[in-house]
Coordinates of C-alpha atoms in Angstrom, one line a residue:
Chain A
X274 CA 0.0 0.0 0.0
X275 CA 2.8 2.3 0.9
X276 CA 4.6 1.6 -2.4
X277 CA 1.6 2.4 -4.5
X278 CA 1.1 5.7 -2.8
X279 CA 4.7 6.6 -3.3
X280 CA 4.5 5.8 -7.0
X281 CA 1.2 7.3 -7.9
X282 CA -0.2 10.7 -7.0
X283 CA -1.8 9.8 -3.7
X284 CA -5.2 11.2 -4.6
X285 CA -5.7 8.8 -7.5
X286 CA -4.7 5.6 -5.7
X287 CA -7.7 3.4 -5.0
X288 CA -6.9 3.1 -1.4
X289 CA -6.9 6.8 -0.8
X290 CA -10.2 7.3 -2.7
X291 CA -11.6 4.7 -0.4
X292 CA -10.1 6.5 2.6
X293 CA -11.5 9.8 1.6
X294 CA -14.9 8.3 0.9
X295 CA -14.9 6.6 4.2
X296 CA -13.9 9.8 6.0
X297 CA -16.7 11.7 4.3
X298 CA -19.3 9.1 5.1
X299 CA -18.0 8.7 8.6
X300 CA -18.0 12.5 9.2
X301 CA -21.4 13.3 7.6
X302 CA -23.4 10.1 8.1
X303 CA -24.2 10.6 11.9
X304 CA -25.0 14.2 11.1
X305 CA -27.5 13.3 8.3
X306 CA -28.9 10.5 10.4
X307 CA -29.5 12.9 13.4
X308 CA -31.3 15.4 11.3
X309 CA -33.4 12.9 9.3
X310 CA -34.5 11.1 12.5
X311 CA -35.5 14.5 13.9
X312 CA -37.7 15.3 10.8
X313 CA -38.9 11.7 10.6
X314 CA -40.1 11.8 14.2
X315 CA -41.9 15.0 13.5
X316 CA -43.5 13.6 10.4
X317 CA -44.7 10.5 12.2
X318 CA -46.1 12.6 15.1
X319 CA -48.0 15.0 12.8
X320 CA -49.3 12.4 10.2
X321 CA -50.2 9.5 12.5
X322 CA -50.4 10.5 16.1
X323 CA -51.7 14.1 16.4
X324 CA -53.4 14.6 13.0
X325 CA -54.4 18.2 13.4
X326 CA -54.3 21.3 11.2
X327 CA -52.7 22.9 14.3
X328 CA -49.6 20.6 13.9
X329 CA -48.4 20.7 10.3
X330 CA -45.8 18.1 9.2
X331 CA -42.3 18.8 7.9
X332 CA -43.3 18.6 4.3
X333 CA -46.1 21.2 4.5
X334 CA -43.7 23.5 6.5
X335 CA -41.0 23.0 3.9
X336 CA -43.4 23.9 1.1
X337 CA -44.6 27.0 3.0
X338 CA -41.0 27.9 3.8
X339 CA -40.0 27.7 0.2
X340 CA -43.0 29.9 -0.8
X341 CA -42.1 32.5 1.7
X342 CA -38.4 32.4 0.7
X343 CA -39.3 32.9 -2.9
X344 CA -41.6 35.9 -2.3
X345 CA -38.8 37.4 -0.1
X346 CA -40.7 37.7 3.2
X347 CA -38.7 35.1 5.0
X348 CA -35.4 36.5 3.9
X349 CA -36.5 39.9 5.2
X350 CA -37.4 38.6 8.6
X351 CA -34.2 36.5 8.8
X352 CA -32.0 39.5 7.9
X353 CA -33.8 41.8 10.4
X354 CA -33.3 39.3 13.3
X355 CA -29.7 38.4 12.3
X356 CA -28.7 42.0 12.0
X357 CA -29.9 42.7 15.6
X358 CA -28.3 39.6 17.0
X359 CA -24.8 40.3 15.5
X360 CA -24.8 44.0 16.2
X361 CA -25.7 43.4 19.9
X362 CA -23.5 40.4 20.2
X363 CA -20.5 42.2 18.8
X364 CA -21.0 45.4 20.9
X365 CA -21.7 43.3 24.0
X366 CA -18.6 41.2 23.6
X367 CA -16.4 44.2 22.8
X368 CA -17.5 45.9 26.1
X369 CA -17.7 42.7 28.2
X370 CA -14.2 41.2 27.4
X371 CA -12.1 44.1 28.8
X372 CA -14.4 44.5 31.8
X373 CA -14.1 40.7 32.5
X374 CA -10.3 40.8 32.1
X375 CA -10.0 43.8 34.4
X376 CA -12.2 42.1 37.0
X377 CA -10.2 38.9 36.8
X378 CA -6.8 40.7 37.0
X379 CA -7.4 43.1 39.8
X380 CA -9.4 42.1 42.9
X381 CA -10.2 45.8 43.6
X382 CA -12.0 46.1 40.3
X383 CA -13.8 42.8 40.8
X384 CA -15.0 43.9 44.2
X385 CA -16.3 47.2 42.9
X386 CA -18.0 45.7 39.8
X387 CA -19.3 42.5 41.3
X388 CA -22.4 44.2 42.8
X389 CA -23.1 45.5 39.3
X390 CA -22.7 42.3 37.4
X391 CA -24.3 40.0 40.1
X392 CA -27.2 42.4 40.5
X393 CA -27.9 43.0 36.8
X394 CA -27.4 39.5 35.5
X395 CA -30.3 38.2 37.5
X396 CA -32.6 40.7 35.8
X397 CA -33.4 38.8 32.6
X398 CA -33.2 40.7 29.4
X399 CA -36.8 39.7 28.7
X400 CA -37.8 41.7 31.8
X401 CA -36.0 44.7 30.3
X402 CA -38.0 44.8 27.1
X403 CA -40.7 47.2 28.3
X404 CA -38.2 49.7 29.7
X405 CA -36.0 49.3 26.6
X406 CA -39.0 50.2 24.4
X407 CA -39.8 53.2 26.5
X408 CA -36.2 54.4 26.5
X409 CA -35.2 53.6 22.9
X410 CA -38.5 53.4 21.0
X411 CA -39.7 50.5 18.9
X412 CA -36.8 50.8 16.4
X413 CA -33.5 48.9 16.1
X414 CA -31.9 50.6 19.2
X415 CA -34.1 48.9 21.7
X416 CA -33.4 45.4 20.3
X417 CA -29.7 46.0 20.0
X418 CA -29.7 47.3 23.5
X419 CA -31.4 44.2 24.8
X420 CA -29.0 41.9 23.0
X421 CA -26.0 43.9 24.3
X422 CA -27.5 43.5 27.8
X423 CA -28.0 39.7 27.4
X424 CA -24.5 39.2 26.0
X425 CA -22.4 41.3 28.2
X426 CA -22.8 39.5 31.6
X427 CA -22.1 36.0 30.2
X428 CA -18.9 37.4 28.5
X429 CA -17.8 39.3 31.6
X430 CA -18.3 36.2 33.8
X431 CA -16.4 33.9 31.5
X432 CA -13.5 36.3 30.8
X433 CA -13.2 36.9 34.5
X434 CA -13.2 33.2 35.3
X435 CA -10.6 32.6 32.6
X436 CA -8.2 35.0 34.2
X437 CA -8.7 33.3 37.6
X438 CA -8.1 29.9 36.1
X439 CA -4.5 30.7 34.8
X440 CA -2.1 28.4 36.6
X441 CA 0.2 30.1 39.1
X442 CA 3.2 28.4 37.5
X443 CA 2.6 30.1 34.1
X444 CA 2.8 33.5 35.7
X445 CA 5.8 32.4 37.8
X446 CA 7.6 31.0 34.8
X447 CA 7.1 34.2 32.9
X448 CA 8.3 36.3 35.9
X449 CA 11.5 34.1 36.2
X450 CA 12.0 34.6 32.4
X451 CA 12.1 38.3 32.9
X452 CA 8.6 39.4 31.8
X453 CA 7.2 42.6 33.1
X454 CA 3.7 42.9 34.5
X455 CA 2.5 44.3 31.2
X456 CA 4.2 41.6 29.2
X457 CA 2.7 38.9 31.5
X458 CA -0.8 40.3 30.9
X459 CA -0.3 40.6 27.1
X460 CA 1.7 37.5 26.4
X461 CA 0.4 35.1 29.1
X462 CA -2.8 36.1 30.8
X463 CA -4.6 37.2 27.6
X464 CA -3.8 34.1 25.4
X465 CA -4.5 31.8 28.4
X466 CA -7.9 33.4 28.7
X467 CA -9.0 33.3 25.1
X468 CA -10.6 29.8 25.3
X469 CA -12.8 31.0 28.2
X470 CA -13.7 34.2 26.3
X471 CA -14.7 32.2 23.2
X472 CA -16.9 29.9 25.4
X473 CA -18.6 32.9 26.9
X474 CA -19.3 34.4 23.5
X475 CA -20.8 31.1 22.3
X476 CA -23.1 31.0 25.3
X477 CA -24.0 34.7 24.7
X478 CA -24.9 33.8 21.1
X479 CA -27.5 31.4 22.3
X480 CA -28.9 34.0 24.7
X481 CA -29.1 36.5 21.9
X482 CA -31.5 34.2 20.0
X483 CA -33.8 34.0 23.0
X484 CA -33.8 37.8 23.5
X485 CA -34.2 38.8 19.9
X486 CA -37.4 36.7 19.5
X487 CA -38.9 38.0 22.8
X488 CA -38.2 41.6 21.8
X489 CA -39.6 41.2 18.3
X490 CA -42.7 39.6 19.7
X491 CA -43.5 42.7 21.6
X492 CA -42.4 45.5 19.3
X493 CA -41.1 45.3 15.7
X494 CA -42.2 45.4 12.2
X495 CA -39.8 42.7 10.9
X496 CA -38.0 39.8 12.3
X497 CA -38.7 36.1 13.1
X498 CA -40.5 37.2 16.3
X499 CA -42.9 39.3 14.3
X500 CA -43.6 36.3 12.1
X501 CA -44.5 34.3 15.1
X502 CA -46.7 37.0 16.5
X503 CA -48.5 37.5 13.2
X504 CA -48.9 33.8 12.9
X505 CA -50.8 33.8 16.2
X506 CA -52.9 36.8 15.2
X507 CA -54.0 35.4 11.9
X508 CA -53.9 31.7 12.8
X509 CA -51.2 31.0 10.3
X510 CA -49.9 27.9 12.0
X511 CA -47.7 26.8 9.1
X512 CA -45.9 30.2 9.2
X513 CA -45.3 29.8 12.9
X514 CA -43.7 26.5 12.1
X515 CA -41.6 28.0 9.4
X516 CA -40.3 30.7 11.9
X517 CA -39.6 28.0 14.5
X518 CA -37.7 25.8 12.2
X519 CA -35.8 28.8 10.8
X520 CA -34.7 29.7 14.3
X521 CA -33.5 26.2 15.0
X522 CA -31.6 26.1 11.7
X523 CA -30.1 29.6 12.1
X524 CA -29.0 28.8 15.7
X525 CA -27.5 25.6 14.7
X526 CA -25.7 27.2 11.7
X527 CA -24.3 30.1 13.6
X528 CA -23.1 27.9 16.4
X529 CA -21.3 25.6 13.9
X530 CA -19.9 28.6 12.2
X531 CA -18.6 30.0 15.5
X532 CA -17.0 26.7 16.3
X533 CA -15.5 26.4 12.9
X534 CA -14.1 29.9 13.0
X535 CA -12.6 29.5 16.5
X536 CA -11.0 26.2 15.4
X537 CA -9.8 27.6 12.1
X538 CA -8.5 31.0 13.2
X539 CA -7.9 30.7 17.0
X540 CA -5.9 27.4 16.5
X541 CA -4.1 26.7 19.8
X542 CA -6.3 29.2 21.6
X543 CA -9.5 27.4 20.7
X544 CA -11.4 25.7 23.5
X545 CA -11.7 22.0 23.0
X546 CA -15.1 21.4 21.4
Chain B
X234 CA 33.4 30.9 44.8
X235 CA 30.1 31.3 46.6
X236 CA 27.3 32.0 44.3
X237 CA 24.4 31.9 46.7
X238 CA 24.5 32.7 50.4
X239 CA 21.4 31.7 52.5
X240 CA 21.6 32.7 56.1
X241 CA 19.1 32.1 58.9
X242 CA 16.1 31.7 56.6
X243 CA 12.7 31.5 58.3
X244 CA 9.3 31.2 56.5
X245 CA 6.1 31.4 58.5
X246 CA 2.6 31.2 57.1
X247 CA -0.6 32.2 58.8
X248 CA -3.2 29.4 58.6
X249 CA -6.9 29.5 59.3
X250 CA -6.9 26.7 61.9
X251 CA -3.7 27.1 63.9
X252 CA -2.6 30.6 63.5
X253 CA 1.0 30.8 62.6
X254 CA 2.7 27.9 61.0
X255 CA 6.5 27.7 60.6
X256 CA 7.5 25.9 57.4
X257 CA 11.2 26.5 57.5
X258 CA 13.4 27.8 60.3
X259 CA 17.0 28.7 60.7
X260 CA 18.0 27.4 57.3
X261 CA 21.6 28.3 56.2
X262 CA 23.4 27.2 53.1
X263 CA 26.1 28.3 50.7
X264 CA 25.9 27.3 47.1
X265 CA 29.1 27.2 45.0
X266 CA 29.5 28.3 41.4
X267 CA 29.1 25.4 39.0
X268 CA 28.0 22.8 41.5
X269 CA 25.0 20.5 41.2
X270 CA 23.3 20.8 44.6
X271 CA 20.5 18.5 45.5
X272 CA 18.2 19.4 48.3
X273 CA 16.6 16.2 49.6
X274 CA 13.9 15.8 52.2
X275 CA 10.6 14.0 52.9
X276 CA 7.5 15.5 51.3
X277 CA 6.0 18.4 53.1
X278 CA 9.3 19.4 54.7
X279 CA 9.5 22.8 53.1
X280 CA 12.1 22.3 50.4
X281 CA 9.9 23.8 47.7
X282 CA 9.4 26.8 50.0
X283 CA 13.2 27.3 50.0
X284 CA 13.3 27.1 46.2
X285 CA 10.3 29.5 46.0
X286 CA 12.1 32.1 48.1
X287 CA 15.4 31.6 46.2
X288 CA 13.5 32.1 43.0
X289 CA 11.9 35.2 44.5
X290 CA 8.3 34.1 44.2
X291 CA 7.9 34.3 48.0
X292 CA 9.6 36.6 50.4
X293 CA 11.2 35.1 53.5
X294 CA 9.7 36.0 56.9
X295 CA 13.3 36.7 58.1
X296 CA 16.8 35.8 57.0
X297 CA 19.0 36.6 54.1
X298 CA 19.3 35.3 50.6
X299 CA 22.1 36.7 48.5
X300 CA 23.1 35.9 44.9
X301 CA 26.5 37.3 43.9
X302 CA 26.5 39.4 47.1
X303 CA 23.3 41.2 46.4
X304 CA 20.1 40.3 48.1
X305 CA 17.3 38.8 46.1
X306 CA 14.3 41.0 45.3
X307 CA 11.6 39.1 43.5
X308 CA 12.0 36.8 40.5
X309 CA 14.6 37.7 37.8
X310 CA 16.1 36.3 34.6
X311 CA 19.3 35.4 36.4
X312 CA 17.6 32.5 38.1
X313 CA 15.9 30.1 35.6
X314 CA 13.2 27.9 37.1
X315 CA 12.0 24.4 36.0
X316 CA 8.7 23.3 37.6
X317 CA 7.4 19.8 38.3
X318 CA 4.3 19.9 36.2
X319 CA 3.8 20.9 32.6
X320 CA 1.3 23.7 33.6
X321 CA 4.1 26.3 33.4
X322 CA 4.5 25.8 29.6
X323 CA 2.5 28.0 27.3
X324 CA 0.2 25.7 25.3
X325 CA -0.5 28.2 22.6
X326 CA 3.2 28.5 21.7
X327 CA 5.2 25.9 19.9
X328 CA 8.2 24.2 21.5
X329 CA 10.5 26.7 19.9
X330 CA 8.3 29.7 20.8
X331 CA 8.2 28.5 24.4
X332 CA 12.0 28.4 24.5
X333 CA 12.2 31.8 22.9
X334 CA 9.9 33.4 25.4
X335 CA 12.6 34.8 27.8
X336 CA 14.5 36.2 24.8
X337 CA 11.4 37.7 23.4
X338 CA 10.4 39.6 26.5
X339 CA 13.9 41.0 26.9
X340 CA 13.6 42.4 23.3
X341 CA 16.0 40.3 21.3
X342 CA 15.5 40.4 17.5
X343 CA 13.5 37.6 16.0
X344 CA 16.3 36.1 13.9
X345 CA 18.8 36.2 16.7
X346 CA 16.5 34.7 19.3
X347 CA 15.4 32.0 16.8
X348 CA 19.0 30.9 16.4
X349 CA 19.7 30.9 20.1
X350 CA 16.5 29.0 20.9
X351 CA 17.4 26.4 18.2
X352 CA 20.8 26.0 19.9
X353 CA 19.1 25.1 23.2
X354 CA 16.5 23.0 21.5
X355 CA 19.3 20.9 20.1
X356 CA 21.1 20.9 23.4
X357 CA 18.1 19.3 25.2
X358 CA 17.7 16.8 22.4
X359 CA 14.5 18.1 20.8
X360 CA 15.7 18.2 17.2
X361 CA 12.8 18.1 14.8
X362 CA 10.2 18.9 17.5
X363 CA 10.5 22.7 17.3
X364 CA 7.1 23.3 15.6
X365 CA 5.1 21.0 17.8
X366 CA 2.8 22.2 20.6
X367 CA 3.4 21.1 24.1
X368 CA 0.2 19.0 24.1
X369 CA 1.6 17.0 21.2
X370 CA 4.7 16.0 23.2
X371 CA 5.4 13.4 25.9
X372 CA 6.0 14.3 29.6
X373 CA 9.8 13.9 29.2
X374 CA 9.8 16.1 26.1
X375 CA 7.8 18.8 27.9
X376 CA 10.4 18.8 30.7
X377 CA 13.1 19.2 28.1
X378 CA 11.3 22.3 26.8
X379 CA 11.2 23.7 30.3
X380 CA 14.9 23.1 30.7
X381 CA 15.7 24.7 27.3
X382 CA 13.4 27.6 28.0
X383 CA 15.2 28.3 31.3
X384 CA 18.7 27.9 29.8
X385 CA 18.1 30.1 26.7
X386 CA 18.1 33.1 29.0
X387 CA 21.6 32.1 30.1
X388 CA 20.8 32.5 33.8
X389 CA 23.4 32.4 36.6
X390 CA 21.7 29.3 38.0
X391 CA 19.0 26.8 37.4
X392 CA 16.4 26.1 40.0
X393 CA 14.6 22.8 39.6
X394 CA 11.6 21.8 41.7
X395 CA 11.2 18.0 41.5
X396 CA 11.3 18.3 37.7
X397 CA 11.1 14.6 37.0
X398 CA 8.7 13.7 39.8
X399 CA 5.8 13.2 37.5
X400 CA 7.6 11.1 34.9
X401 CA 7.7 7.2 34.7
X402 CA 10.8 5.4 36.0
X403 CA 12.4 4.8 32.6
X404 CA 11.9 8.4 31.4
X405 CA 13.1 9.7 34.7
X406 CA 16.4 7.8 34.4
X407 CA 16.9 9.0 30.8
X408 CA 16.2 12.6 31.9
X409 CA 18.6 12.3 34.8
X410 CA 21.4 11.2 32.4
X411 CA 20.4 14.0 30.0
X412 CA 20.4 16.6 32.8
X413 CA 23.9 15.5 33.9
X414 CA 25.1 15.8 30.3
X415 CA 23.5 19.3 29.9
X416 CA 25.0 20.4 33.3
X417 CA 28.5 19.2 32.2
X418 CA 28.3 20.9 28.8
X419 CA 27.0 24.3 30.2
X420 CA 28.8 24.5 33.6
X421 CA 25.7 26.0 35.0
X422 CA 25.0 26.0 38.8
X423 CA 22.0 23.8 39.6
X424 CA 19.8 23.8 42.7
X425 CA 17.7 20.6 42.4
X426 CA 14.9 19.6 44.7
X427 CA 13.9 16.0 45.2
X428 CA 12.5 13.6 47.7
X429 CA 14.1 10.6 46.0
X430 CA 17.4 9.5 47.6
X431 CA 18.5 7.6 44.5
X432 CA 17.9 10.7 42.3
X433 CA 19.9 12.9 44.6
X434 CA 22.9 10.4 44.6
X435 CA 22.8 10.0 40.9
X436 CA 22.7 13.7 40.2
X437 CA 24.2 15.9 42.9
X438 CA 27.8 16.9 43.5
X439 CA 26.6 17.8 47.0
X440 CA 23.4 16.7 48.8
X441 CA 21.7 18.7 51.5
X442 CA 19.3 16.7 53.7
X443 CA 16.4 18.4 55.3
X444 CA 14.5 17.4 58.4
X445 CA 10.8 16.7 58.2
X446 CA 8.5 19.6 58.6
X447 CA 7.0 21.6 60.2
X448 CA 9.8 24.0 61.2
X449 CA 12.2 22.1 59.0
X450 CA 15.9 22.9 58.6
X451 CA 19.0 21.5 57.1
X452 CA 20.3 18.4 58.9
X453 CA 23.5 17.9 57.0
X454 CA 25.3 18.5 53.7
X455 CA 27.3 15.6 52.2
X456 CA 29.8 15.6 49.3
X457 CA 28.8 13.1 46.6
X458 CA 31.8 12.3 44.4
X459 CA 31.4 11.2 40.8
X460 CA 27.8 10.1 41.2
X461 CA 26.1 9.0 38.0
X462 CA 28.8 6.6 36.8
X463 CA 28.4 4.5 39.9
X464 CA 26.2 1.5 39.5
X465 CA 23.6 1.0 42.1
X466 CA 25.5 -2.1 43.3
X467 CA 28.6 -0.1 43.9
X468 CA 29.6 -0.1 47.6
X469 CA 29.9 3.7 47.6
X470 CA 26.4 4.1 46.2
X471 CA 25.0 1.7 48.9
X472 CA 27.0 3.5 51.6
X473 CA 25.6 6.9 50.6
X474 CA 22.1 5.6 50.3
X475 CA 22.0 4.0 53.7
X476 CA 23.6 7.0 55.3
X477 CA 21.0 9.4 53.9
X478 CA 18.2 7.0 54.5
X479 CA 18.9 6.7 58.2
X480 CA 19.4 10.4 58.5
X481 CA 15.9 11.1 57.0
X482 CA 14.3 8.3 59.0
X483 CA 15.8 9.6 62.2
X484 CA 14.2 13.0 61.6
X485 CA 10.8 11.8 60.4
X486 CA 8.3 11.8 63.3
X487 CA 6.1 8.6 63.5
X488 CA 2.6 8.7 62.1
X489 CA 1.0 9.3 65.6
X490 CA 2.9 12.5 66.4
X491 CA 2.6 13.9 62.9
X492 CA 0.2 16.8 63.4
X493 CA -1.2 17.6 60.0
X494 CA 1.0 17.5 56.9
X495 CA 1.4 20.7 55.1
X496 CA 2.3 20.7 51.4
X497 CA 5.3 22.8 50.8

C-alpha cells in the first residue's frame, strides 16, 4: 500500500479514494442521520399521532417555507433578526471582554464591579423589554440594547473566570524569564484566557437568540419574532412553524460557524469542542 | 566561589486553623558556582518553599538570601526555574516559541533569538520537535522544553523543583542522564529539589538533607563524588544511600505524632 502511494499521486490511488470516501461518510453520516431522524419523528407525530391542522408536518412546512423564501418575506425577517443579533452580540462582547479581564486581573476592580454584574445578570433581558422600548422606542436601538444586555454578563463572567483559572506556575515561569507585569498580561494572561472568552461568546450567542425573539414579539415590524406574532394573530400555524424551524436552523448554523471559526482562526487558543 | 548565600532563613505562614505555621526555620546554606546541589527531604518538609524564596516568588519571613553578594528582590532572569508539572508551559506556543519566550520579553530580535532558541532546543535533544505544541509532546519532552526555556536566558543558576517527579521510572532515568550531560556541557549551577534519595545520589555533587516539617531545617550536607557513573551495586552508592536513608528516617516523626501534613 505504501509503495503504490509513493509511485502514484496519492489522490488517485484506489486506497486513498476509499479512505476519503470513508472519511466523508464517517463524518457526515451521523449528522445526516441525526437530522433525518428528527424530521422523521416530527413527520410520524404529525401524520399519524396528532393529525391536526394545528400541527403541520415537515413537508407542508418546507413547502410554505420555500414559498415565503421565494416571495422574499422570510429573507427579510431573517435579515432583520440576524442583524440585531450580530450587532448586539459584537458590541456586548467588545464591552464585556475588557471588563471581565480587568475584573479577573485586579481584585479591587472585581469587588467594585461584582455588585453591578451580580445584580444586573439576575434581571433577565426579557424583563428589560418594556423599559427598553420606553427608552429607545420600537426601532432597532431597543433590540440591539437588549442583546448587548444579554451578551455582556455572560462574556464578563467567563472572561473573569478565565483569568482566575490561569495556573500560578505560568505566571511564575514568565516572571522568572524576565517578563514585566504588562508583558505577563499581554503574552500570558490574555492568550491563556482566550478559550474562556470564546466559550462565553458562544453561550452569549444562544442567549441572543432568545432575547431577539422575545423583543420582536412585543415590538417590531420585521423579524422572526414578528412572524411568530402575526402567525398567532391570523392563525397561520404553518408560518409559525416556518419561523420556529428557521430559528433552530439559524441557531445551529451560527453555532457551527462560530465553532469552525474558532478552530480555524484561533488554533491553539481554541477551547476543546 | 560562593554564588548563593542563604543565612538564617525563616518562613512562616498564617493558617486558618492554627494561627502561625512555621514551614522552614534557621536554614543556612552556601551554594558554590558550577555545582549541582540536590536538596533532599521528605515530602512536606518545606524544600519547595526554600526554592520558591530563592526564585523570588515568595519573600522570607526573616533571614537573608544573596546571589553574587546582592540580596534577592523578586523573580529575575538570572535564576531560571524548572517546575514539576507541565502547567508552566505556554500551550498556545510551539516548543521553539516557548524556548524563545525569555529572549522575546527582553527584546531580542527575531532572527537572533530563533538561532539561540534552536541551539538550546538541540542541546536538550528536541531536534525536529520545534514546531510541535506542548500537548503533542510526551512528559519527558515537555520537561526538556522547560529546561531549554530556562537555559536560553543564560541565567546564573537553574532552580529545579522536582522536575522529574511526574515522569515514569524509565523516562526519569533518561532525563537524569540528560540533565547531567547538559549540566556538564553548560557548567551552570543547579539547585535541584527531590524527595528521591536515588535521584539525589545519581545527580548531585553535594546533597543537602532536610529534616521533616514543620519547622524544618538543614540536617547535614554531604559531598557526593562522581555520582552517576556509579552502578547501584557499587559499595559507595550503597553507603551513601543507607547513610542518607537513616538520616531522614531519624528525623521523620512517626505517624501518631505527625500533626497535619502541610504541602510545601
